[in-house]
């Protein structure tokens, strides 16, 4: 193994029903503290309120040795995140997340006296407005995100937030901990998991341990109460999950300790606090040299829309290219600000954008239209008015300008030729489809209303793949 691997451990703390799950948090947190391993615990608003009701300041005390994050206000209670985003457009959805999640985030912050290290997505619920709303909630990162760069980069940026992909996490491993055969298999896999992370672009391994409640319960607290879109009757007591035998809880705790030891025994592997990792990734150094020229070269060389740059998302690069066409200096420190993917619905009949040729004035007009839209809304337009009033996808302009810059560099954008070819291309980064498909496949599980319609969430998920980029090395 050639390089070090930063391993971080996370738990979701969400069971407001059983008092023994409070003890489980104390025991898990204490075991890890004794081993000097800092983990991150993502707490729901409802769990925090239950801890206050049950008079358990010791749970917050036990979390002092660890990082504390947020895991939604009401988790599986309906409407869940995907249910409350179902009929929202982009801006309303972002506002909805902030309005619904603020009180829980503030409570967890107040009770722990700490900055929240991140927001862990609840179960299979999701909408791209979730990461986009985190800045307003003063939360610096998003965990269990359905986003990914397509190039194995983890963490990455998506919708303006530092995101950790659920597809890159190992776990939850809680089911494995009580089972001797499966646990032996997991231990045997640790070297391979660490080595694979060492060979990845970012050298990060997310070990998602799971839920403290599952160390003391045999079933999930929420599946019993909130399946198929129904909430329990108001005032009715919540159904209690069946308890785990004390002996089995001890086995799970022992095995968690052995797992931590096995990770540490692997040369190069280091267990780091999630909060420290986030802080490190937020300190983005300015790119060296002429970032714009370097980005143009790299993006022009890729046939599709490049989502793995460490400097600029494809939306930022398109914005900067249009700026260059209008004679603006791209600046020396990287692109100036975040640009969202198209949030409006594209005009009918133009998703791929047909190949056409445009004269210089038309291209100047397209660039000006795009820059105006970004200035007004912070997002790319869904379509542009091309030659003869034909609607063009922004991806068509993106590829046309990249083809120019691929041979002539930034100079070719500043001094446009008389005619520019705008080729027919796919309208979105390829990975956007993968993300939307993954979410659509997973969302149908028990935690949502069976008739939940995720068409709009999936559309916005794809569209925001324009915002993808890797974190700075
Ligand atoms: Zn959860």
CSV table of C-alpha atoms and ligand atoms in Angstrom, one decimal:
chain,number,residue,atom,x,y,z
A,1,UNK,CA,0.0,0.0,0.0
A,2,UNK,CA,1.5,3.3,-1.1
A,3,UNK,CA,-0.4,6.0,0.8
A,4,UNK,CA,-2.4,6.8,3.9
A,5,UNK,CA,-6.1,6.2,4.2
A,6,UNK,CA,-8.4,8.4,6.3
A,7,UNK,CA,-11.1,6.2,7.8
A,8,UNK,CA,-14.1,7.8,9.4
A,9,UNK,CA,-16.9,6.1,11.4
A,10,UNK,CA,-20.5,7.2,11.5
A,11,UNK,CA,-23.7,6.4,13.4
A,12,UNK,CA,-27.3,7.6,12.9
A,13,UNK,CA,-29.0,8.3,16.2
A,14,UNK,CA,-32.7,8.3,15.7
A,15,UNK,CA,-34.8,6.0,17.9
A,16,UNK,CA,-37.1,8.2,20.1
A,17,UNK,CA,-39.1,5.1,21.2
A,18,UNK,CA,-37.0,2.9,23.4
A,19,UNK,CA,-35.1,4.2,26.4
A,20,UNK,CA,-32.6,1.4,26.1
A,21,UNK,CA,-31.4,2.9,22.8
A,22,UNK,CA,-30.3,6.0,24.9
A,23,UNK,CA,-28.0,3.7,26.9
A,24,UNK,CA,-26.8,2.2,23.6
A,25,UNK,CA,-25.5,5.6,22.5
A,26,UNK,CA,-23.6,6.0,25.8
A,27,UNK,CA,-22.1,2.5,25.5
A,28,UNK,CA,-21.0,2.8,21.9
A,29,UNK,CA,-19.6,6.3,22.4
A,30,UNK,CA,-17.8,5.2,25.5
A,31,UNK,CA,-16.3,2.1,23.9
A,32,UNK,CA,-14.9,4.2,21.1
A,33,UNK,CA,-13.6,6.9,23.4
A,34,UNK,CA,-11.7,4.3,25.4
A,35,UNK,CA,-10.0,3.3,22.2
A,36,UNK,CA,-9.3,6.9,21.3
A,37,UNK,CA,-11.4,6.6,18.1
A,38,UNK,CA,-13.4,9.7,17.3
A,39,UNK,CA,-16.7,8.9,15.5
A,40,UNK,CA,-19.5,11.1,14.2
A,41,UNK,CA,-23.1,10.7,15.6
A,42,UNK,CA,-25.9,12.2,13.5
A,43,UNK,CA,-28.9,12.9,15.8
A,44,UNK,CA,-32.5,13.6,14.8
A,45,UNK,CA,-34.6,16.4,16.3
A,46,UNK,CA,-37.1,13.9,17.6
A,47,UNK,CA,-34.3,11.9,19.3
A,48,UNK,CA,-33.0,15.0,20.9
A,49,UNK,CA,-36.5,15.9,22.2
A,50,UNK,CA,-36.9,12.4,23.6
A,51,UNK,CA,-33.6,12.6,25.4
A,52,UNK,CA,-34.7,15.9,27.0
A,53,UNK,CA,-38.0,14.3,28.0
A,54,UNK,CA,-36.3,11.3,29.5
A,55,UNK,CA,-33.8,13.4,31.4
A,56,UNK,CA,-30.7,12.0,29.7
A,57,UNK,CA,-28.0,14.8,29.7
A,58,UNK,CA,-25.5,11.9,30.1
A,59,UNK,CA,-26.1,11.0,26.4
A,60,UNK,CA,-25.0,14.4,25.2
A,61,UNK,CA,-22.1,14.2,27.7
A,62,UNK,CA,-21.0,10.9,26.1
A,63,UNK,CA,-21.0,12.5,22.7
A,64,UNK,CA,-18.5,15.1,23.8
A,65,UNK,CA,-15.6,12.9,22.8
A,66,UNK,CA,-17.0,12.7,19.2
A,67,UNK,CA,-18.5,14.8,16.4
A,68,UNK,CA,-22.2,15.5,16.4
A,69,UNK,CA,-24.2,16.0,13.2
A,70,UNK,CA,-27.9,16.2,12.3
A,71,UNK,CA,-30.1,13.5,10.8
A,72,UNK,CA,-33.4,15.4,10.0
A,73,UNK,CA,-36.0,16.7,12.4
A,74,UNK,CA,-38.6,13.9,12.1
A,75,UNK,CA,-36.8,11.1,10.0
A,76,UNK,CA,-39.5,8.6,8.9
A,77,UNK,CA,-42.5,10.6,10.1
A,78,UNK,CA,-44.7,11.5,7.1
A,79,UNK,CA,-44.1,13.7,5.2
A,80,UNK,CA,-40.5,12.4,4.9
A,81,UNK,CA,-37.9,14.5,3.0
A,82,UNK,CA,-38.8,13.1,-0.4
A,83,UNK,CA,-42.5,13.4,0.4
A,84,UNK,CA,-42.2,17.1,1.3
A,85,UNK,CA,-40.1,17.8,-1.8
A,86,UNK,CA,-42.4,15.8,-4.1
A,87,UNK,CA,-44.3,18.8,-5.5
A,88,UNK,CA,-41.7,21.5,-4.9
A,89,UNK,CA,-39.6,23.3,-7.6
A,90,UNK,CA,-36.0,24.1,-6.9
A,91,UNK,CA,-36.3,27.3,-4.9
A,92,UNK,CA,-39.4,26.3,-3.0
A,93,UNK,CA,-37.8,23.0,-2.1
A,94,UNK,CA,-34.6,24.6,-0.7
A,95,UNK,CA,-36.8,27.0,1.4
A,96,UNK,CA,-39.0,24.0,2.5
A,97,UNK,CA,-35.9,22.0,3.7
A,98,UNK,CA,-34.7,25.1,5.7
A,99,UNK,CA,-38.2,25.7,7.2
A,100,UNK,CA,-38.7,22.1,8.2
A,101,UNK,CA,-35.2,21.2,9.4
A,102,UNK,CA,-34.1,24.4,11.2
A,103,UNK,CA,-35.7,23.8,14.6
A,104,UNK,CA,-34.2,20.3,15.0
A,105,UNK,CA,-30.8,21.4,13.9
A,106,UNK,CA,-30.8,24.3,16.3
A,107,UNK,CA,-31.9,22.0,19.2
A,108,UNK,CA,-29.1,19.5,18.6
A,109,UNK,CA,-26.6,22.3,18.3
A,110,UNK,CA,-27.9,23.9,21.6
A,111,UNK,CA,-28.0,20.6,23.5
A,112,UNK,CA,-24.5,19.6,22.5
A,113,UNK,CA,-23.0,23.1,22.5
A,114,UNK,CA,-21.2,22.3,19.3
A,115,UNK,CA,-21.1,23.2,15.6
A,116,UNK,CA,-22.8,20.4,13.6
A,117,UNK,CA,-20.3,18.5,11.5
A,118,UNK,CA,-22.7,17.4,8.8
A,119,UNK,CA,-26.2,16.3,7.8
A,120,UNK,CA,-26.8,12.6,7.3
A,121,UNK,CA,-29.6,11.8,4.8
A,122,UNK,CA,-32.5,9.8,6.4
A,123,UNK,CA,-32.9,6.2,5.0
A,124,UNK,CA,-33.7,6.3,1.3
A,125,UNK,CA,-35.2,9.8,1.4
A,126,UNK,CA,-33.6,12.5,-0.7
A,127,UNK,CA,-33.9,15.6,-2.9
A,128,UNK,CA,-31.1,17.7,-4.4
A,129,UNK,CA,-32.5,20.7,-2.5
A,130,UNK,CA,-31.2,19.0,0.7
A,131,UNK,CA,-27.5,19.6,0.1
A,132,UNK,CA,-28.4,23.0,-1.5
A,133,UNK,CA,-30.1,24.1,1.8
A,134,UNK,CA,-27.3,23.2,4.2
A,135,UNK,CA,-25.4,26.5,4.0
A,136,UNK,CA,-28.6,28.2,5.3
A,137,UNK,CA,-28.7,25.7,8.2
A,138,UNK,CA,-25.0,26.3,8.9
A,139,UNK,CA,-24.1,22.7,8.3
A,140,UNK,CA,-20.9,22.2,6.3
A,141,UNK,CA,-21.4,18.7,4.7
A,142,UNK,CA,-23.9,16.1,3.5
A,143,UNK,CA,-23.5,12.4,4.2
A,144,UNK,CA,-25.3,9.5,2.5
A,145,UNK,CA,-25.8,11.7,-0.6
A,146,UNK,CA,-27.2,10.1,-3.7
A,147,UNK,CA,-24.7,12.3,-5.7
A,148,UNK,CA,-21.4,11.0,-7.0
A,149,UNK,CA,-18.9,12.3,-9.6
A,150,UNK,CA,-18.8,9.1,-11.7
A,151,UNK,CA,-15.0,9.2,-11.3
A,152,UNK,CA,-14.8,7.6,-7.8
A,153,UNK,CA,-14.1,10.9,-6.1
A,154,UNK,CA,-15.3,11.0,-2.5
A,155,UNK,CA,-16.0,13.5,-1.0
A,156,UNK,CA,-17.1,15.8,-3.9
A,157,UNK,CA,-19.2,18.9,-4.4
A,158,UNK,CA,-22.8,18.8,-5.5
A,159,UNK,CA,-25.5,21.4,-5.4
A,160,UNK,CA,-23.1,23.7,-3.6
A,161,UNK,CA,-22.4,21.3,-0.7
A,162,UNK,CA,-19.5,19.1,0.3
A,163,UNK,CA,-21.1,15.6,-0.2
A,164,UNK,CA,-20.1,12.1,0.8
A,165,UNK,CA,-21.7,9.5,-1.6
A,166,UNK,CA,-23.8,6.8,-0.1
A,167,UNK,CA,-22.6,4.5,-2.9
A,168,UNK,CA,-19.0,4.9,-1.6
A,169,UNK,CA,-19.7,4.0,2.0
A,170,UNK,CA,-19.0,0.5,3.5
A,171,UNK,CA,-22.0,-0.4,5.7
A,172,UNK,CA,-24.1,-0.3,7.6
A,173,UNK,CA,-22.3,-3.1,9.3
A,174,UNK,CA,-24.5,-3.5,12.3
A,175,UNK,CA,-26.2,-6.7,10.9
A,176,UNK,CA,-22.8,-8.2,10.7
A,177,UNK,CA,-21.6,-7.5,14.2
A,178,UNK,CA,-23.7,-10.2,16.1
A,179,UNK,CA,-23.0,-12.9,13.5
A,180,UNK,CA,-19.7,-14.8,14.1
A,181,UNK,CA,-19.3,-16.0,10.5
A,182,UNK,CA,-20.3,-12.8,8.8
A,183,UNK,CA,-18.1,-10.8,11.2
A,184,UNK,CA,-15.1,-13.0,10.5
A,185,UNK,CA,-15.7,-12.3,6.8
A,186,UNK,CA,-15.8,-8.6,7.4
A,187,UNK,CA,-12.6,-8.6,9.4
A,188,UNK,CA,-10.9,-10.6,6.7
A,189,UNK,CA,-12.0,-7.9,4.2
A,190,UNK,CA,-10.6,-5.0,6.1
A,191,UNK,CA,-7.2,-5.1,4.4
A,192,UNK,CA,-8.9,-5.1,1.0
A,193,UNK,CA,-11.2,-2.2,1.9
A,194,UNK,CA,-8.3,-0.1,3.2
A,195,UNK,CA,-6.2,-0.9,0.2
A,196,UNK,CA,-9.0,-0.1,-2.3
A,197,UNK,CA,-9.4,3.3,-0.5
A,198,UNK,CA,-5.7,3.8,-0.7
A,199,UNK,CA,-5.8,3.3,-4.5
A,200,UNK,CA,-8.8,5.7,-4.9
A,201,UNK,CA,-8.5,9.3,-5.9
A,202,UNK,CA,-9.1,10.7,-2.4
A,203,UNK,CA,-7.8,8.1,0.0
A,204,UNK,CA,-11.0,8.3,2.2
A,205,UNK,CA,-12.9,5.3,3.6
A,206,UNK,CA,-16.4,5.8,5.1
A,207,UNK,CA,-17.2,3.0,7.6
A,208,UNK,CA,-20.9,3.4,8.3
A,209,UNK,CA,-21.4,1.4,11.4
A,210,UNK,CA,-25.2,2.0,11.6
A,211,UNK,CA,-27.5,2.8,14.5
A,212,UNK,CA,-26.8,2.5,18.3
A,213,UNK,CA,-30.5,1.4,18.6
A,214,UNK,CA,-29.7,-1.8,16.7
A,215,UNK,CA,-27.2,-2.7,19.3
A,216,UNK,CA,-30.1,-3.2,21.7
A,217,UNK,CA,-33.1,-3.9,19.5
A,218,UNK,CA,-33.7,-6.6,16.9
A,219,UNK,CA,-35.9,-4.4,14.7
A,220,UNK,CA,-36.0,-0.9,13.5
A,221,UNK,CA,-38.2,1.5,15.6
A,222,UNK,CA,-39.5,3.3,12.5
A,223,UNK,CA,-40.4,0.4,10.2
A,224,UNK,CA,-42.9,-0.8,12.9
A,225,UNK,CA,-44.6,2.6,13.1
A,226,UNK,CA,-44.3,4.5,9.8
A,227,UNK,CA,-44.4,1.9,7.0
A,228,UNK,CA,-46.4,2.5,3.8
A,229,UNK,CA,-46.9,6.2,4.3
A,230,UNK,CA,-48.9,6.0,7.5
A,231,UNK,CA,-48.3,7.9,10.7
A,232,UNK,CA,-49.5,6.4,14.0
A,233,UNK,CA,-52.8,7.8,15.3
A,234,UNK,CA,-52.3,11.1,17.2
A,235,UNK,CA,-51.6,10.5,20.9
A,236,UNK,CA,-51.3,6.7,20.4
A,237,UNK,CA,-48.2,5.1,21.9
A,238,UNK,CA,-45.6,4.1,19.3
A,239,UNK,CA,-45.0,0.3,18.9
A,240,UNK,CA,-41.8,-0.8,20.6
A,241,UNK,CA,-39.3,-2.9,18.7
A,242,UNK,CA,-38.3,-6.3,20.3
A,243,UNK,CA,-35.2,-6.1,22.5
A,244,UNK,CA,-31.9,-7.9,21.7
A,245,UNK,CA,-30.5,-10.3,24.3
A,246,UNK,CA,-27.9,-8.6,26.5
A,247,UNK,CA,-25.4,-11.2,25.5
A,248,UNK,CA,-25.8,-10.3,21.8
A,249,UNK,CA,-25.3,-6.6,22.7
A,250,UNK,CA,-22.0,-7.5,24.3
A,251,UNK,CA,-20.9,-9.4,21.3
A,252,UNK,CA,-21.7,-6.5,19.0
A,253,UNK,CA,-19.8,-4.0,21.2
A,254,UNK,CA,-16.8,-6.4,21.4
A,255,UNK,CA,-16.8,-6.8,17.7
A,256,UNK,CA,-17.1,-3.1,17.1
A,257,UNK,CA,-13.9,-2.8,19.1
A,258,UNK,CA,-12.2,-5.5,17.2
A,259,UNK,CA,-13.2,-3.9,13.9
A,260,UNK,CA,-11.6,-0.6,15.0
A,261,UNK,CA,-8.5,-2.5,16.0
A,262,UNK,CA,-8.4,-4.3,12.7
A,263,UNK,CA,-8.6,-1.0,10.7
A,264,UNK,CA,-5.8,0.5,12.8
A,265,UNK,CA,-3.7,-2.6,12.3
A,266,UNK,CA,-3.6,-2.0,8.6
A,267,UNK,CA,-0.5,0.0,7.8
A,268,UNK,CA,-1.3,3.5,6.5
A,269,UNK,CA,-4.9,3.5,7.8
A,270,UNK,CA,-5.8,6.2,10.3
A,271,UNK,CA,-9.2,6.8,12.0
A,272,UNK,CA,-10.0,10.5,11.8
A,273,UNK,CA,-12.8,12.6,13.1
A,274,UNK,CA,-15.4,13.3,10.4
A,275,UNK,CA,-15.4,17.0,11.5
A,276,UNK,CA,-11.7,17.3,11.0
A,277,UNK,CA,-11.9,15.7,7.5
A,278,UNK,CA,-14.7,18.1,6.5
A,279,UNK,CA,-12.6,21.1,7.8
A,280,UNK,CA,-9.6,19.9,5.8
A,281,UNK,CA,-11.7,19.5,2.6
A,282,UNK,CA,-13.3,22.9,3.0
A,283,UNK,CA,-9.9,24.7,3.0
A,284,UNK,CA,-9.7,24.7,-0.7
A,285,UNK,CA,-6.4,26.0,-2.0
A,286,UNK,CA,-6.5,28.3,-5.0
A,287,UNK,CA,-5.5,26.4,-8.1
A,288,UNK,CA,-1.9,27.0,-9.3
A,289,UNK,CA,-1.2,28.6,-12.6
A,290,UNK,CA,-3.7,29.4,-15.3
A,291,UNK,CA,-6.7,27.4,-14.0
A,292,UNK,CA,-8.9,28.4,-17.0
A,293,UNK,CA,-6.5,27.1,-19.6
A,294,UNK,CA,-6.0,23.9,-17.7
A,295,UNK,CA,-9.7,23.3,-17.3
A,296,UNK,CA,-10.4,24.0,-20.9
A,297,UNK,CA,-7.8,21.4,-22.0
A,298,UNK,CA,-9.0,18.7,-19.6
A,299,UNK,CA,-12.7,19.3,-20.4
A,300,UNK,CA,-12.2,19.5,-24.2
A,301,UNK,CA,-10.4,16.1,-24.1
A,302,UNK,CA,-13.4,14.3,-22.5
A,303,UNK,CA,-16.2,13.3,-24.9
A,304,UNK,CA,-19.0,13.9,-22.3
A,305,UNK,CA,-19.5,16.6,-19.7
A,306,UNK,CA,-16.6,16.4,-17.3
A,307,UNK,CA,-17.7,16.1,-13.6
A,308,UNK,CA,-14.4,15.2,-12.0
A,309,UNK,CA,-12.4,18.5,-12.0
A,310,UNK,CA,-11.0,19.6,-8.7
A,311,UNK,CA,-11.3,23.3,-9.7
A,312,UNK,CA,-14.6,23.9,-11.5
A,313,UNK,CA,-17.9,22.2,-12.0
A,314,UNK,CA,-19.1,22.0,-15.6
A,315,UNK,CA,-21.7,24.7,-14.8
A,316,UNK,CA,-18.9,27.0,-13.6
A,317,UNK,CA,-16.7,26.2,-16.6
A,318,UNK,CA,-19.6,27.0,-19.0
A,319,UNK,CA,-20.2,30.2,-17.2
A,320,UNK,CA,-16.5,31.1,-17.4
A,321,UNK,CA,-16.4,30.2,-21.1
A,322,UNK,CA,-19.3,32.5,-21.8
A,323,UNK,CA,-17.6,35.2,-19.8
A,324,UNK,CA,-14.5,34.8,-21.9
A,325,UNK,CA,-16.6,35.1,-25.1
A,326,UNK,CA,-17.8,38.4,-23.8
A,327,UNK,CA,-14.2,39.5,-23.1
A,328,UNK,CA,-14.2,38.9,-19.3
A,329,UNK,CA,-11.1,37.8,-17.5
A,330,UNK,CA,-11.7,34.4,-15.8
A,331,UNK,CA,-9.5,35.6,-12.8
A,332,UNK,CA,-6.6,33.8,-11.3
A,333,UNK,CA,-8.1,32.1,-8.2
A,334,UNK,CA,-10.5,29.6,-9.9
A,335,UNK,CA,-14.2,30.3,-10.7
A,336,UNK,CA,-15.8,33.0,-8.6
A,337,UNK,CA,-18.9,31.3,-7.4
A,338,UNK,CA,-21.2,28.3,-7.4
A,339,UNK,CA,-23.6,28.0,-10.4
A,340,UNK,CA,-26.5,25.6,-10.1
A,341,UNK,CA,-27.7,23.3,-12.9
A,342,UNK,CA,-30.8,24.3,-14.8
A,343,UNK,CA,-33.7,24.4,-12.4
A,344,UNK,CA,-36.5,25.3,-14.9
A,345,UNK,CA,-38.0,22.6,-17.1
A,346,UNK,CA,-36.4,22.7,-20.6
A,347,UNK,CA,-38.6,23.9,-23.4
A,348,UNK,CA,-40.4,21.0,-25.2
A,349,UNK,CA,-38.5,19.2,-27.9
A,350,UNK,CA,-35.0,20.4,-27.3
A,351,UNK,CA,-33.4,18.1,-24.7
A,352,UNK,CA,-30.5,17.0,-26.8
A,353,UNK,CA,-30.1,20.2,-28.9
A,354,UNK,CA,-29.7,19.6,-32.6
A,355,UNK,CA,-26.4,20.3,-34.4
A,356,UNK,CA,-26.3,23.7,-36.0
A,357,UNK,CA,-23.9,26.4,-37.1
A,358,UNK,CA,-24.1,29.8,-35.6
A,359,UNK,CA,-22.4,33.0,-36.7
A,360,UNK,CA,-20.3,35.1,-34.3
A,361,UNK,CA,-23.1,37.5,-33.3
A,362,UNK,CA,-25.4,34.6,-32.4
A,363,UNK,CA,-22.8,33.0,-30.2
A,364,UNK,CA,-22.2,36.3,-28.5
A,365,UNK,CA,-25.9,36.6,-27.9
A,366,UNK,CA,-26.0,33.0,-26.4
A,367,UNK,CA,-23.1,33.8,-24.1
A,368,UNK,CA,-24.8,37.0,-22.9
A,369,UNK,CA,-28.1,35.2,-22.4
A,370,UNK,CA,-26.4,32.6,-20.3
A,371,UNK,CA,-24.5,35.1,-18.2
A,372,UNK,CA,-27.6,37.2,-17.6
A,373,UNK,CA,-29.5,34.1,-16.4
A,374,UNK,CA,-26.7,33.1,-14.0
A,375,UNK,CA,-26.5,36.6,-12.6
A,376,UNK,CA,-30.3,36.7,-12.1
A,377,UNK,CA,-31.0,33.2,-10.7
A,378,UNK,CA,-27.6,31.6,-9.8
A,379,UNK,CA,-28.5,28.8,-12.2
A,380,UNK,CA,-27.9,27.8,-15.8
A,381,UNK,CA,-30.8,28.4,-18.2
A,382,UNK,CA,-32.8,25.3,-19.2
A,383,UNK,CA,-32.5,26.3,-22.8
A,384,UNK,CA,-31.1,29.1,-25.0
A,385,UNK,CA,-32.4,30.8,-28.1
A,386,UNK,CA,-30.2,29.5,-30.9
A,387,UNK,CA,-30.0,30.5,-34.6
A,388,UNK,CA,-33.4,31.2,-36.1
A,389,UNK,CA,-35.0,31.0,-32.7
A,390,UNK,CA,-34.3,27.3,-32.2
A,391,UNK,CA,-34.1,26.3,-28.6
A,392,UNK,CA,-30.6,24.9,-27.6
A,393,UNK,CA,-29.6,22.9,-24.6
A,394,UNK,CA,-26.8,24.6,-22.6
A,395,UNK,CA,-24.8,21.4,-23.2
A,396,UNK,CA,-24.7,22.2,-26.9
A,397,UNK,CA,-23.1,25.6,-26.3
A,398,UNK,CA,-20.8,23.9,-23.7
A,399,UNK,CA,-19.5,21.4,-26.3
A,400,UNK,CA,-19.3,24.0,-29.1
A,401,UNK,CA,-17.1,26.3,-27.1
A,402,UNK,CA,-15.0,23.5,-25.7
A,403,UNK,CA,-14.4,22.3,-29.3
A,404,UNK,CA,-13.1,25.7,-30.2
A,405,UNK,CA,-10.9,26.0,-27.0
A,406,UNK,CA,-9.6,22.4,-27.5
A,407,UNK,CA,-7.7,23.6,-30.5
A,408,UNK,CA,-7.3,27.3,-30.0
A,409,UNK,CA,-7.3,27.6,-26.2
A,410,UNK,CA,-9.0,30.5,-24.3
A,411,UNK,CA,-7.9,32.8,-27.2
A,412,UNK,CA,-10.3,31.1,-29.5
A,413,UNK,CA,-13.2,32.1,-27.2
A,414,UNK,CA,-12.1,35.7,-27.0
A,415,UNK,CA,-11.7,35.9,-30.8
A,416,UNK,CA,-14.5,33.9,-32.2
A,417,UNK,CA,-14.4,32.6,-35.7
A,418,UNK,CA,-17.1,33.8,-38.2
A,419,UNK,CA,-19.0,30.5,-37.7
A,420,UNK,CA,-19.2,28.2,-34.8
A,421,UNK,CA,-20.4,24.6,-34.9
A,422,UNK,CA,-22.8,23.7,-32.1
A,423,UNK,CA,-22.9,19.9,-32.1
A,424,UNK,CA,-25.7,17.6,-31.0
A,425,UNK,CA,-24.8,16.2,-27.7
A,426,UNK,CA,-26.4,14.6,-24.6
A,427,UNK,CA,-28.0,17.3,-22.5
A,428,UNK,CA,-26.6,16.3,-19.1
A,429,UNK,CA,-23.5,14.7,-17.5
A,430,UNK,CA,-23.8,10.9,-17.9
A,431,UNK,CA,-23.5,10.3,-14.1
A,432,UNK,CA,-26.7,12.3,-13.5
A,433,UNK,CA,-28.8,9.4,-15.0
A,434,UNK,CA,-27.0,7.0,-12.7
A,435,UNK,CA,-27.8,9.1,-9.6
A,436,UNK,CA,-31.5,9.5,-10.5
A,437,UNK,CA,-31.8,5.8,-11.3
A,438,UNK,CA,-30.2,4.8,-8.0
A,439,UNK,CA,-32.6,7.1,-6.0
A,440,UNK,CA,-35.6,6.0,-8.0
A,441,UNK,CA,-34.8,2.3,-7.3
A,442,UNK,CA,-34.2,2.8,-3.6
A,443,UNK,CA,-37.0,5.2,-2.7
A,444,UNK,CA,-39.7,2.6,-3.2
A,445,UNK,CA,-38.9,0.8,0.0
A,446,UNK,CA,-41.1,1.0,3.0
A,447,UNK,CA,-40.3,4.5,4.3
A,448,UNK,CA,-42.4,6.4,1.7
A,449,UNK,CA,-46.0,6.6,0.6
A,450,UNK,CA,-46.5,3.9,-2.0
A,451,UNK,CA,-47.9,6.5,-4.5
A,452,UNK,CA,-45.0,8.9,-4.0
A,453,UNK,CA,-44.1,10.5,-7.4
A,454,UNK,CA,-40.4,11.2,-7.6
A,455,UNK,CA,-40.4,12.4,-11.3
A,456,UNK,CA,-39.6,16.0,-10.3
A,457,UNK,CA,-37.0,15.1,-7.7
A,458,UNK,CA,-35.3,12.7,-10.2
A,459,UNK,CA,-35.3,15.5,-12.9
A,460,UNK,CA,-33.7,18.0,-10.5
A,461,UNK,CA,-31.2,15.4,-9.3
A,462,UNK,CA,-30.1,14.9,-12.9
A,463,UNK,CA,-30.0,18.6,-13.7
A,464,UNK,CA,-27.8,19.4,-10.7
A,465,UNK,CA,-25.2,17.0,-12.0
A,466,UNK,CA,-23.9,20.1,-13.7
A,467,UNK,CA,-22.6,21.2,-10.3
A,468,UNK,CA,-20.4,18.2,-9.7
A,469,UNK,CA,-16.7,18.5,-9.0
A,470,UNK,CA,-14.1,16.7,-6.9
A,471,UNK,CA,-12.6,18.3,-3.8
A,472,UNK,CA,-9.2,20.0,-4.1
A,473,UNK,CA,-6.4,17.5,-3.5
B,1,LIG,ZN1,-31.7,7.1,9.8
